[in-house]
Amino acid sequence: MQRVFITGASSGLGAALAKQYAAQGAAVALVARRRVLLEQLVASLPHPERHRIYPLDVTDHGALAAAAADFIAATGGVEVVIANAGISHGTLTEHPEDLAVFERIVATNLCATVATFAPFIAAMKVQARAGRRDCRLVGIASVAGVRGLPGAGAYSASKAAVVRYCESLRVELRGTGIKVVTIAPGYIDTPMTAVNHYPMPFLLPADRFAAAAVAAIAAGSSYRVIPWQMGIVAQLLRLLPNWLYDLAFAKAPHKARQIAVAEIQGAA
């Protein structure tokens, strides 16, 4: 039986991943801010008694470390840790009030990924030395991190940083038996994308994303874009020279701004 720790598990990608793993018989730790949604989710999963909920904010690193320690103590170890918690709001540098939103996005999307992984590495190394070669640290990035999107500087920067952080960690842990997997979703049908008022090519249902992501995690893929069509788009975007990219995206639609940090606190 796999043991899986997922942040941002109350809805969207996190909930879909939890359902996928629970259906496979895993014991799942569900981490998110909203207790009621976590309780509803765990009650809907097969064998709810196997799973544990941790209502906390992932930017509270002490609470996150305590949850990790509790889950390891309760289950005897962990095979998969998925740093999925994330928020996305438009930001414009010209507005000083957006700085607080920018900081919150980076703290949630990037710094909390580091804080999610850190408490598990020692235990995973012990498991790997004992013969468990299926340990995975999984960072959820985004195709939005491939190139900087106008009006989404905080989100693009945070997700690009997740990719590079996971790459660094992957090399650091090479030979330990722990694999670092980066998943870059394209447009997935979740509450986060439901507020987007612009075309979203190759929009994928969350359950189909979760099935593909779980397969990539099991395979130990170093980097995977889901859906695959967006992987092709990402490759093309990387190849565009700056002048052409700037021209093509200068009038791209912007995600709505959020001025007050208090308004985005419930998103993770």
Steps between C-alpha positions, in 0.01 A plus 500: 500500500645833393505794739439835329519855639321770293478873563226714352278194526162658573404559136625510142812307408574398859157346554519322164842355589373390841208318339730329252740376767223397741337298221831313466492414871745760629490666841480871429582808708279789393641845572317829435358802680131408483410236759141455384605420144768260625245319717260473208773369273631237741146377563458444125818296460526119519605389850474845661652360819834466321532868424595798714410867464720795595321837485783752475650776288806372314677830566502397869812288472487384860148363457605335175797328667277384786253350252783319322631358827151388604435325169836319507440391860147381420584308183866407547624689196402660174553421133356804320499866608320740267550874549186607323373800700493809283323827435476711187404865464588776261767746613630821348832638620387860444251463785686502835210326674558193283832432671326330793309276259825420316667401828207281600505318164874433520471389864221256416617369164877487551608527864228263620620242246840500671336486843279210386792285383750577777349293786478184287844467346671333797222242536500432126876442501457241774223330302713502185793340682260233622405418142203728430586651162163663436550819704391813313506873570259666258489871421196635319621773265311641200535566130463863609856471628644433154487868396401806700133581441393866504295587806604177671855579602465351848342176381735450204805580712394270784430206270822549301681499834329174600635338182856615569481417870381146425776465244760599759350261755487218245874528443570534873311178573637300210614161624298514824204300369272806513371628167388858451213540255382829353148512359408804289123518447355687209139612527315266736131540581514609866366788712829685433448502123123550522556874556700539177303697242711409199548193278678206666630260234503127574301547823515166684264362768669474840451123528676440169784725610530304825515164321778624271688663787489189719637293210783749446580499872509121511733498199731747673487746211726796564270746321159454344257746342133397523317488263760397246371751245606782731844342512535570130377857554755543780783380277398747229480786751854426616624524142342837423753785490421776748391752237245258357376386840457863610308583186274195529414544869496878537120504481436171679211514752598559863386305802296710742697679771442450871599800706430378853700202622210406726291426192736228375583327828234232454624386161771256610 
